[in-house]
XYZ file of C-alpha atoms in Angstrom:
666
model
C 23.214 2.279 -32.290
C 23.423 2.138 -28.640
C 26.306 -0.522 -27.807
C 25.820 0.017 -23.662
C 22.688 0.037 -21.611
C 21.327 0.057 -18.443
C 18.148 0.548 -16.787
C 16.700 0.563 -13.306
C 13.019 0.380 -12.374
C 11.344 3.640 -11.220
C 9.721 2.468 -8.440
C 7.307 4.313 -5.437
C 5.394 2.079 -2.905
C 5.684 -1.281 -4.970
C 4.379 0.604 -8.319
C 6.695 0.507 -11.648
C 6.241 4.704 -12.337
C 8.736 4.224 -15.056
C 12.663 3.173 -16.117
C 15.523 5.041 -15.222
C 17.826 4.280 -18.341
C 21.359 5.555 -19.146
C 22.727 4.385 -23.042
C 26.378 4.551 -24.699
C 26.968 4.451 -28.011
C 30.430 2.213 -26.730
C 30.566 -1.193 -26.013
C 30.455 -1.440 -22.090
C 29.247 -3.273 -19.499
C 27.979 -1.667 -16.286
C 29.324 -3.205 -13.467
C 27.489 -3.170 -10.034
C 29.092 0.246 -8.816
C 26.566 1.685 -11.598
C 23.939 -0.930 -10.662
C 24.106 0.927 -7.332
C 24.480 4.252 -8.237
C 21.712 4.083 -10.944
C 19.090 2.141 -8.355
C 19.520 5.053 -5.666
C 19.204 7.871 -8.483
C 15.511 5.356 -9.504
C 14.451 4.949 -5.999
C 14.641 8.947 -4.971
C 13.163 9.823 -8.628
C 9.836 7.517 -7.779
C 9.453 9.526 -4.325
C 10.216 12.696 -5.613
C 7.406 11.780 -9.127
C 5.257 11.292 -6.236
C 5.114 14.032 -4.604
C 5.020 16.344 -7.523
C 1.777 14.629 -8.929
C 0.941 15.089 -5.247
C 1.235 18.890 -4.968
C 0.327 19.327 -8.774
C 3.876 19.611 -10.084
C 3.850 17.155 -12.052
C 3.025 19.419 -15.174
C 6.122 21.278 -15.360
C 7.935 18.120 -15.201
C 5.234 16.653 -18.508
C 3.503 18.174 -21.409
C 0.113 18.557 -19.355
C -1.662 18.162 -22.872
C -0.757 14.967 -23.256
C -1.783 13.596 -19.891
C -4.678 11.560 -20.514
C -5.970 10.334 -17.381
C -5.835 11.894 -13.759
C -6.630 10.157 -10.656
C -8.626 11.090 -7.924
C -10.734 9.390 -5.471
C -14.708 8.210 -6.318
C -17.147 10.156 -5.280
C -20.403 8.751 -6.883
C -20.648 6.137 -8.940
C -21.098 5.827 -12.565
C -19.717 6.901 -15.971
C -20.107 10.304 -18.438
C -18.594 12.095 -21.189
C -19.039 15.525 -21.262
C -17.747 19.345 -22.028
C -15.670 20.601 -19.718
C -16.674 23.851 -17.348
C -13.897 24.768 -15.256
C -15.558 27.518 -12.012
C -12.990 29.531 -11.279
C -13.770 30.549 -7.304
C -11.205 33.831 -7.482
C -8.488 31.779 -5.719
C -7.707 31.182 -1.690
C -9.287 33.944 0.990
C -6.185 34.263 2.371
C -4.847 36.222 -0.621
C -7.669 38.776 -0.095
C -5.991 41.878 1.107
C -6.062 43.943 3.813
C -7.664 47.346 3.093
C -8.834 50.821 5.169
C -12.373 51.053 5.140
C -13.438 54.430 4.069
C -16.869 54.452 6.075
C -16.969 51.638 8.272
C -21.103 51.878 8.738
C -21.076 51.070 4.630
C -18.879 48.264 4.862
C -21.439 46.630 7.726
C -24.258 47.426 5.426
C -22.427 45.930 2.165
C -21.558 42.871 4.518
C -25.279 41.955 5.258
C -26.268 42.614 2.023
C -23.567 40.172 0.735
C -24.741 37.771 3.019
C -28.329 37.613 2.072
C -27.774 37.429 -1.309
C -25.744 34.342 -0.921
C -28.897 32.912 1.264
C -30.610 33.546 -1.174
C -29.273 31.216 -3.720
C -28.739 28.684 -1.337
C -32.743 29.157 -0.991
C -33.176 29.223 -4.796
C -30.999 26.236 -5.277
C -33.133 24.360 -2.487
C -36.374 24.722 -4.033
C -35.173 23.923 -7.759
C -33.556 20.251 -6.559
C -36.214 19.998 -3.819
C -38.354 16.845 -6.200
C -34.969 15.227 -7.072
C -33.064 14.952 -3.350
C -34.646 13.638 0.044
C -34.800 16.015 3.547
C -31.580 14.949 4.364
C -29.633 16.316 1.559
C -31.537 19.575 1.101
C -30.696 19.978 4.420
C -27.487 20.645 3.519
C -28.547 23.497 1.799
C -30.248 24.457 5.514
C -27.062 23.761 6.712
C -25.088 26.454 4.598
C -27.992 29.174 6.112
C -27.004 28.387 9.304
C -23.117 29.067 8.904
C -24.716 32.359 6.928
C -26.793 32.743 10.352
C -23.631 32.002 12.798
C -23.633 34.992 15.392
C -19.770 34.255 15.866
C -19.084 34.745 12.146
C -21.198 37.625 11.706
C -19.721 39.041 14.991
C -15.827 38.039 13.940
C -16.047 39.912 10.201
C -18.396 42.863 11.877
C -15.408 43.095 14.666
C -12.879 43.016 11.843
C -14.937 46.125 10.170
C -14.994 48.139 13.229
C -11.344 47.647 13.719
C -11.278 49.595 9.937
C -10.613 46.837 7.755
C -13.133 46.733 4.520
C -15.644 44.054 4.335
C -14.334 41.495 1.894
C -10.620 41.389 3.536
C -12.989 40.926 6.990
C -14.756 38.190 5.918
C -11.982 36.788 4.751
C -10.555 36.802 7.972
C -13.270 35.458 9.942
C -13.909 32.855 7.580
C -10.341 31.862 7.433
C -10.014 31.381 11.560
C -13.358 29.412 11.438
C -12.447 27.251 9.114
C -8.953 26.239 11.305
C -10.479 24.509 13.713
C -12.177 22.054 11.509
C -9.212 21.705 9.714
C -7.614 20.402 12.671
C -10.053 18.056 13.363
C -9.197 14.389 12.175
C -12.268 12.953 11.145
C -12.625 13.399 7.613
C -16.146 14.258 7.401
C -16.099 17.021 9.839
C -12.526 17.675 8.222
C -14.608 18.742 4.974
C -16.789 21.093 6.695
C -13.936 23.697 6.400
C -14.168 23.083 2.813
C -17.831 24.297 3.249
C -17.140 27.035 5.442
C -14.317 28.170 2.343
C -16.500 28.293 -0.306
C -19.264 30.474 1.094
C -17.118 32.756 2.320
C -15.791 32.860 -1.578
C -19.222 33.355 -2.493
C -19.700 35.965 0.397
C -16.505 38.052 -1.001
C -17.561 37.653 -4.483
C -20.402 39.633 -4.269
C -18.701 42.100 -2.114
C -16.016 42.356 -5.198
C -19.411 42.087 -7.803
C -17.250 38.923 -9.134
C -20.534 36.539 -9.013
C -21.542 34.837 -12.075
C -25.023 33.863 -11.855
C -25.044 32.642 -15.437
C -26.451 29.312 -16.215
C -23.918 27.820 -18.197
C -24.745 26.963 -21.636
C -26.461 23.272 -23.375
C -24.848 20.121 -23.810
C -23.383 17.753 -22.000
C -21.397 19.156 -19.349
C -19.121 18.333 -16.717
C -19.053 20.766 -13.716
C -14.775 21.388 -12.401
C -13.170 23.359 -10.040
C -10.527 23.314 -7.394
C -13.021 23.398 -4.788
C -16.771 22.744 -5.524
C -19.589 23.865 -3.736
C -23.200 22.413 -3.693
C -24.357 26.215 -4.785
C -22.303 25.602 -7.737
C -24.161 23.167 -9.280
C -27.162 25.854 -9.516
C -24.857 26.903 -12.676
C -26.206 24.420 -14.700
C -29.360 22.883 -16.009
C -29.534 19.448 -13.776
C -30.700 17.847 -17.552
C -27.398 18.941 -18.681
C -24.676 17.956 -15.928
C -23.228 14.709 -16.165
C -20.615 14.684 -14.152
C -18.119 16.960 -11.480
C -14.407 16.894 -10.900
C -12.635 18.229 -7.998
C -9.327 18.884 -6.824
C -10.073 19.395 -3.388
C -12.418 17.816 -1.326
C -13.186 13.656 -0.267
C -16.361 11.428 -0.499
C -17.535 13.438 2.301
C -18.104 16.748 1.279
C -21.042 17.760 0.747
C -20.845 18.059 -3.370
C -19.935 14.156 -3.637
C -23.182 13.833 -1.326
C -25.469 15.849 -3.704
C -23.824 14.296 -6.740
C -25.050 10.799 -5.270
C -27.792 11.736 -4.380
C -28.353 12.953 -7.764
C -26.726 9.398 -9.414
C -24.034 12.595 -11.398
C -20.412 10.816 -11.403
C -18.178 12.854 -9.579
C -14.417 12.528 -9.160
C -12.999 14.512 -6.338
C -9.692 15.061 -5.043
C -8.043 14.773 -8.605
C -3.881 14.811 -8.220
C -2.254 16.279 -11.780
C -2.266 19.483 -14.039
C -3.950 22.466 -13.001
C -7.734 22.227 -13.747
C -7.444 25.731 -16.212
C -6.088 22.559 -18.554
C -9.157 21.103 -18.903
C -11.482 23.682 -19.304
C -13.900 23.227 -22.859
C -12.003 19.730 -23.496
C -14.514 16.471 -24.060
C -14.057 14.497 -20.348
C -14.802 10.910 -19.454
C -15.453 11.013 -15.321
C -15.067 7.487 -14.194
C -16.564 7.818 -10.736
C -16.432 3.841 -10.298
C -12.317 3.930 -10.319
C -12.096 7.833 -9.249
C -10.348 8.939 -12.424
C -10.692 11.595 -15.520
C -9.440 10.726 -18.843
C -8.850 13.676 -21.080
C -8.030 14.619 -24.667
C -9.324 11.855 -26.077
C -7.873 9.687 -29.012
C -10.301 8.904 -31.867
C -10.369 5.158 -30.218
C -10.545 6.253 -26.846
C -13.317 8.381 -27.321
C -15.656 5.213 -29.573
C -14.368 2.980 -26.273
C -15.577 5.109 -23.822
C -18.691 5.897 -25.559
C -19.508 1.821 -26.475
C -18.406 1.655 -22.105
C -21.403 4.107 -21.372
C -23.605 2.550 -23.719
C -23.049 -0.926 -22.515
C -23.433 0.543 -19.138
C -26.967 2.007 -19.897
C -28.129 -1.107 -21.318
C -26.690 -2.858 -18.320
C -28.743 -0.912 -16.379
C -31.802 -1.375 -18.098
C -31.227 -5.426 -18.097
C -30.924 -4.485 -14.320
C -34.080 -2.357 -14.257
C -36.097 -5.552 -15.505
C -35.120 -7.458 -12.876
C -35.216 -4.798 -9.923
C -38.213 -6.444 -8.247
C -37.542 -9.444 -8.876
C -35.941 -11.883 -6.026
C -32.654 -12.576 -5.555
C -32.271 -16.271 -6.245
C -29.651 -18.357 -7.522
C -30.738 -21.006 -11.038
C -31.805 -23.422 -8.806
C -34.020 -21.322 -6.701
C -31.521 -20.833 -3.461
C -32.609 -17.657 -2.224
C -30.338 -14.910 -0.611
C -31.146 -12.166 1.074
C -29.653 -8.290 0.066
C -29.946 -5.653 2.663
C -28.464 -1.714 1.692
C -26.360 0.101 4.164
C -27.588 3.750 4.666
C -27.337 6.491 6.478
C -29.310 9.457 4.825
C -33.235 9.589 4.943
C -32.930 9.584 1.318
C -31.158 6.086 0.976
C -34.226 4.305 2.321
C -36.630 5.736 -0.753
C -33.114 4.368 -3.013
C -33.199 1.434 -0.930
C -36.965 0.523 -1.622
C -36.587 0.953 -5.276
C -33.291 -1.190 -5.529
C -35.571 -3.895 -4.452
C -33.713 -4.428 -1.404
C -34.995 -6.650 1.546
C -34.819 -4.553 3.975
C -31.625 -2.121 5.137
C -28.883 -4.148 6.955
C -26.769 -1.349 8.130
C -27.768 2.207 9.188
C -24.941 4.680 9.633
C -26.683 6.737 12.784
C -23.591 9.057 13.093
C -23.931 10.123 9.748
C -26.691 12.461 10.760
C -25.302 13.379 13.910
C -22.886 14.943 11.519
C -25.226 16.858 9.977
C -25.639 18.926 13.575
C -23.213 21.092 15.097
C -24.517 19.726 18.743
C -25.873 16.439 19.940
C -29.248 15.925 18.338
C -32.109 15.494 20.580
C -33.777 12.609 21.682
C -36.920 13.812 19.254
C -34.747 15.153 16.569
C -33.374 11.851 16.205
C -36.682 10.253 16.742
C -37.947 11.924 13.288
C -34.912 10.963 11.541
C -35.152 6.894 12.526
C -39.323 7.229 12.052
C -38.691 8.605 8.915
C -36.101 5.283 8.199
C -38.232 2.701 9.506
C -41.600 4.231 8.016
C -40.106 4.475 4.485
C -38.774 0.161 4.767
C -41.677 -0.881 6.632
C -42.653 -3.847 7.172
C -38.784 -4.768 5.744
C -36.037 -4.693 8.455
C -34.438 -1.909 9.539
C -30.800 -2.070 11.721
C -29.803 1.192 13.114
C -25.807 0.662 14.628
C -26.106 2.672 17.599
C -23.379 5.789 17.579
C -20.078 4.788 16.866
C -17.212 7.159 16.594
C -13.829 7.573 18.227
C -10.795 6.843 16.102
C -11.204 8.022 12.324
C -14.558 9.087 13.052
C -14.807 12.165 15.513
C -17.879 14.465 16.797
C -16.529 18.130 17.640
C -18.867 17.942 20.281
C -18.428 14.916 22.034
C -14.316 15.499 22.303
C -13.240 15.422 25.649
C -10.528 17.991 26.760
C -10.751 18.993 23.402
C -8.742 15.805 22.067
C -9.740 13.894 19.821
C -11.471 10.207 20.613
C -8.766 7.705 20.215
C -9.763 4.035 18.609
C -9.678 2.497 21.961
C -12.476 5.140 23.018
C -14.825 4.164 19.657
C -17.962 2.626 19.130
C -19.274 1.152 22.652
C -16.885 2.148 24.855
C -17.368 5.881 24.470
C -21.369 5.058 24.884
C -20.670 3.198 27.827
C -18.681 5.976 29.235
C -21.626 7.957 28.465
C -24.575 6.304 29.399
C -26.248 9.553 28.837
C -26.194 10.187 25.395
C -26.386 5.807 25.041
C -29.706 6.014 26.240
C -31.087 8.878 24.601
C -29.901 7.647 21.461
C -31.936 4.104 22.823
C -34.613 5.849 23.620
C -35.282 7.971 20.299
C -35.178 4.550 18.077
C -37.896 2.136 20.163
C -39.785 5.711 20.449
C -40.107 6.012 16.044
C -40.139 1.969 16.524
C -43.808 2.777 18.483
C -46.739 1.021 16.000
C -44.213 -0.788 13.676
C -41.609 -3.473 14.815
C -39.087 -3.501 12.074
C -36.502 -1.802 14.268
C -33.066 -3.938 15.486
C -30.284 -2.775 16.827
C -26.943 -3.147 15.894
C -23.711 -2.949 18.389
C -20.411 -2.024 17.236
C -17.184 -2.546 18.603
C -18.216 -5.692 21.213
C -15.015 -7.625 22.216
C -16.307 -9.334 24.976
C -19.747 -10.149 27.065
C -18.825 -7.979 29.418
C -19.587 -4.682 26.781
C -22.550 -6.750 25.626
C -24.425 -6.979 29.228
C -23.631 -3.227 29.916
C -25.429 -2.696 26.780
C -28.288 -4.539 27.137
C -29.009 -3.609 30.486
C -29.093 0.175 29.038
C -31.681 -1.233 26.779
C -33.822 -2.910 28.950
C -33.250 0.652 31.001
C -34.886 2.423 28.300
C -37.430 -0.282 27.204
C -38.753 0.650 31.042
C -38.752 4.155 31.250
C -40.559 4.375 27.959
C -43.078 2.080 29.348
C -43.358 4.434 32.423
C -44.125 7.314 30.385
C -47.419 5.590 28.353
C -44.979 4.788 24.976
C -46.335 1.531 23.552
C -42.363 -0.034 23.714
C -41.030 -3.476 22.781
C -37.261 -4.834 22.982
C -36.299 -4.948 19.370
C -34.044 -7.798 18.323
C -30.117 -7.099 18.728
C -26.996 -8.318 17.318
C -23.519 -7.493 17.775
C -21.193 -6.264 14.644
C -17.610 -8.402 14.908
C -15.201 -6.174 13.437
C -12.696 -6.755 16.078
C -10.349 -9.750 15.820
C -11.290 -10.778 19.649
C -15.329 -11.195 19.178
C -14.561 -13.638 17.078
C -13.269 -16.012 19.709
C -16.487 -14.755 21.796
C -19.110 -15.221 19.462
C -20.273 -18.853 21.404
C -20.901 -17.005 24.162
C -22.200 -13.908 22.832
C -24.562 -15.908 20.507
C -26.214 -16.413 23.869
C -27.445 -13.198 24.691
C -28.163 -11.846 20.972
C -30.527 -12.242 18.245
C -28.013 -12.263 15.127
C -24.552 -11.227 14.414
C -23.103 -8.758 11.414
C -19.362 -8.597 10.141
C -18.152 -5.167 9.047
C -15.223 -6.305 7.139
C -14.288 -2.990 6.441
C -12.789 -2.672 9.900
C -11.646 -5.781 10.443
C -9.533 -6.342 7.654
C -7.807 -3.198 9.034
C -7.297 -4.411 12.650
C -6.436 -7.995 11.175
C -4.160 -7.122 8.966
C -2.395 -4.004 10.392
C -3.533 -1.774 8.056
C -5.139 1.794 7.639
C -8.460 1.720 5.887
C -7.994 5.933 5.276
C -4.606 4.971 3.616
C -4.739 4.613 0.022
C -1.161 2.607 0.240
C -2.121 0.414 2.724
C -5.355 -0.520 0.994
C -3.198 -1.782 -2.232
C -0.721 -3.405 -0.593
C -2.890 -4.949 2.301
C -6.250 -4.546 1.408
C -8.936 -6.911 0.312
C -9.437 -9.638 -0.721
C -6.768 -11.549 1.478
C -6.420 -15.375 2.335
C -6.567 -14.690 5.795
C -9.931 -12.644 5.789
C -11.303 -15.323 4.049
C -10.468 -17.737 6.547
C -11.741 -15.628 9.654
C -14.974 -15.043 7.918
C -14.954 -18.870 6.924
C -15.073 -18.882 11.140
C -16.969 -16.271 12.031
C -19.657 -18.253 10.018
C -19.174 -21.850 11.772
C -19.085 -20.074 15.060
C -22.314 -18.261 14.391
C -23.951 -21.371 12.537
C -23.119 -23.646 15.505
C -24.681 -21.130 18.071
C -27.914 -21.449 15.521
C -27.279 -17.782 14.537
C -27.890 -16.010 11.148
C -24.808 -14.050 10.121
C -24.369 -11.136 7.454
C -21.903 -8.963 6.359
C -22.517 -5.503 5.918
C -18.475 -3.906 4.248
C -18.138 -2.822 1.522
C -17.164 -6.098 -0.082
C -20.408 -7.461 -0.222
C -21.198 -4.796 -3.060
C -18.431 -6.992 -5.422
C -20.078 -9.116 -6.890
C -17.561 -11.733 -7.574
C -16.748 -11.171 -3.752
C -20.510 -11.610 -3.035
C -20.828 -15.033 -4.613
C -17.980 -15.981 -2.706
C -19.478 -15.038 0.584
C -22.708 -16.433 0.004
C -20.951 -20.452 -1.245
C -19.397 -19.601 2.265
C -22.508 -19.835 3.838
C -23.559 -15.780 4.903
C -27.042 -15.984 5.682
C -27.504 -12.207 3.974
C -25.394 -9.854 2.635
C -26.082 -5.364 2.796
C -24.379 -2.780 0.459
C -24.955 -0.094 -1.042
C -28.279 0.701 -2.859
C -26.381 1.563 -6.293
C -24.683 -1.970 -6.761
C -27.173 -4.074 -5.331
C -29.090 -4.719 -8.693
C -25.686 -5.806 -10.584
C -25.658 -8.341 -7.007
C -29.049 -9.599 -7.821
C -28.059 -10.449 -11.390
C -24.827 -12.446 -10.765
C -26.836 -14.357 -8.567
C -29.571 -15.197 -10.877
C -27.053 -15.967 -13.401
C -25.301 -18.847 -11.604
C -26.258 -22.382 -9.275
C -25.254 -22.846 -5.206
C -23.342 -25.391 -6.254
C -21.201 -23.006 -8.516
C -21.161 -21.159 -5.297
C -20.310 -23.882 -3.074
C -17.146 -24.324 -5.480
C -16.186 -20.828 -5.369
C -16.199 -21.007 -1.605
C -14.151 -24.111 -1.275
C -11.575 -22.824 -3.717
C -11.300 -19.532 -1.817
C -10.708 -20.977 1.234
C -7.374 -22.789 -1.065
C -6.024 -19.819 -2.204
C -3.023 -18.893 -0.334
C -1.730 -15.768 -1.778
C -3.567 -12.517 -2.905
C -2.402 -13.341 -6.383
C -4.897 -16.735 -6.031
C -7.423 -14.857 -4.799
C -7.269 -12.111 -7.522
C -7.653 -14.976 -10.076
C -10.340 -16.440 -8.334
C -12.439 -13.521 -8.329
C -11.803 -12.918 -12.036
C -12.812 -16.399 -12.844
C -16.246 -15.550 -10.619
C -16.448 -12.270 -12.264
C -16.950 -13.366 -15.277
C -19.714 -16.098 -14.663
C -21.894 -13.915 -12.460
C -21.219 -11.275 -15.021
C -24.170 -9.437 -16.224
C -25.365 -9.329 -19.687
C -23.885 -6.049 -21.702
C -22.084 -4.383 -18.452
C -18.974 -3.408 -17.788
C -16.024 -4.215 -16.525
C -15.598 -4.377 -12.542
C -12.073 -4.801 -11.104
C -11.764 -7.930 -11.335
C -12.826 -8.346 -14.382
C -10.498 -7.797 -18.010
C -8.733 -4.506 -19.052
C -9.647 -1.277 -18.582
C -11.165 0.824 -21.242
C -7.988 2.594 -21.519
C -5.832 -0.200 -22.586
C -8.840 -1.410 -24.941
C -8.537 1.618 -26.510
C -4.911 2.277 -26.809
C -4.533 -1.408 -28.495
C -5.327 -0.291 -31.851
C -2.990 2.254 -30.991
C 0.583 1.424 -29.716
C 2.461 4.989 -30.036
C -0.700 6.018 -27.455
C 0.359 6.832 -24.027
C -1.730 7.036 -20.715
C -0.559 7.848 -17.699
């Protein structure tokens, strides 16, 4: 019925969001001016739609009950299905009104009683999960207790009450003021602490207003949903029933995400889309791998997701059978697989995952659990626990790497965040007292064990390495003088700054090994930001230039007779892992959750195939070429019964939509 039509794509950051279409019943040929106007509108509409989604207003433009897929950020890996239980937190603290206190002393007593009640809740939940979480994760509950006992917070709330405000309003004002200090911190992990503080504040206010519901949520598989969930909220659900976690706020650094990973519960955080109230009672699929939540499932979609979850279950069973087998190719070539760690529980997981050791222990993560610089004794206890858990397997501790996107507020100078130019080894060399304390702690923890290796981050030249080695020798000499049985461990350098690639021959004369941090190397090499999701989509891995850089690193290191490993996240992708091994890397280090999949992929191929993958990768001229290769490699190394990876086949949603062409997914 239409004789004239003109359509232009609605695009935002190179992603097509839809089509802007005009039609006319009369025959008409649209001219260049018409096209220019519509193209301009399409560009503006793309930005408007993206903004509407980001602030949650998209539901006003579409029908919420039709939105099937909601995107967020992966919080904990896994795929699960259950019914949503939305936790209502009573709104924002800033919405609590100020009211005149009728009796100041009574309000102060009510404040103390509410704090005691929240402390008891945290203690009870800690006890319940004591057999399922490591000491570091359990320490998160202790951190809540520390916040509740904070003299600054209590004094601020009490002062507000003494000025005449009621207890609820006083707590809200004090907590908001306290949290704002964390809001201003650039580092994502520490910025998340503001959410924890506000969650505690809401909990206290809830007790003051008698609005805290301690009832345990019912039976069946349950997905816990909330605007900003805290680890205290998981106490509302029986552990056997909790299959997923979804939050509108927070990031992968939030405490709820850390605990979800430790418990093996799929989680998606930072979801954008319709108000979460629309999800209550609905059956949801939580895809922690892709960072997506699927709702309002059609019959075909539900069946397809059930098949995928069952496939994942069978895959895990298959992986369990090879967990303690060696990572060897079909023709007997052995590969060394390490895990990346940062919490004490990771060491226990690494052992059960069948790792050959810890290839990267991020020592800055324990530092972030303190509100001050941990002492030598406290650090030594942390390192000792990890070294003992892995003994006799090697543990590679990367010395403190802060600055840029990783900040510790108690180490910031003049209250200004440390820049990337002050990051890693540069900060440590500028603060030898901090460096020496950590070195002494690590060396002391290694006494009688001997499985410690030290890794120096962000090295760019021989001068920085020489200064670092002098401090290592100084720490050894000090401890020997104190009667500690200590020896200089193997020391390695991280290759994560492009300048270091051209220094490998010189650095190799002074160190025992190299480890490539592909996350930072990629962002510096490709002029992108690892925390910018739009940049990652556009410039991230895989990139031909990065492959060429990795190849050069291997050649330089091996020519100098030194082993080289990869400890960046790409090592955990089975397809990429096969390419890296084919290129000649001596070891790969990855998250413990993905290690069994990588091991299974290695056992399904032979060494000749690995070399062919690498040769083909180095001939790739574009990202599209690399992606096509990785898709082929993924099919070759796929585990029987495995679900699709990011390089394999179509998504579950796409597969489910096939029999029902009219079903639309957002």
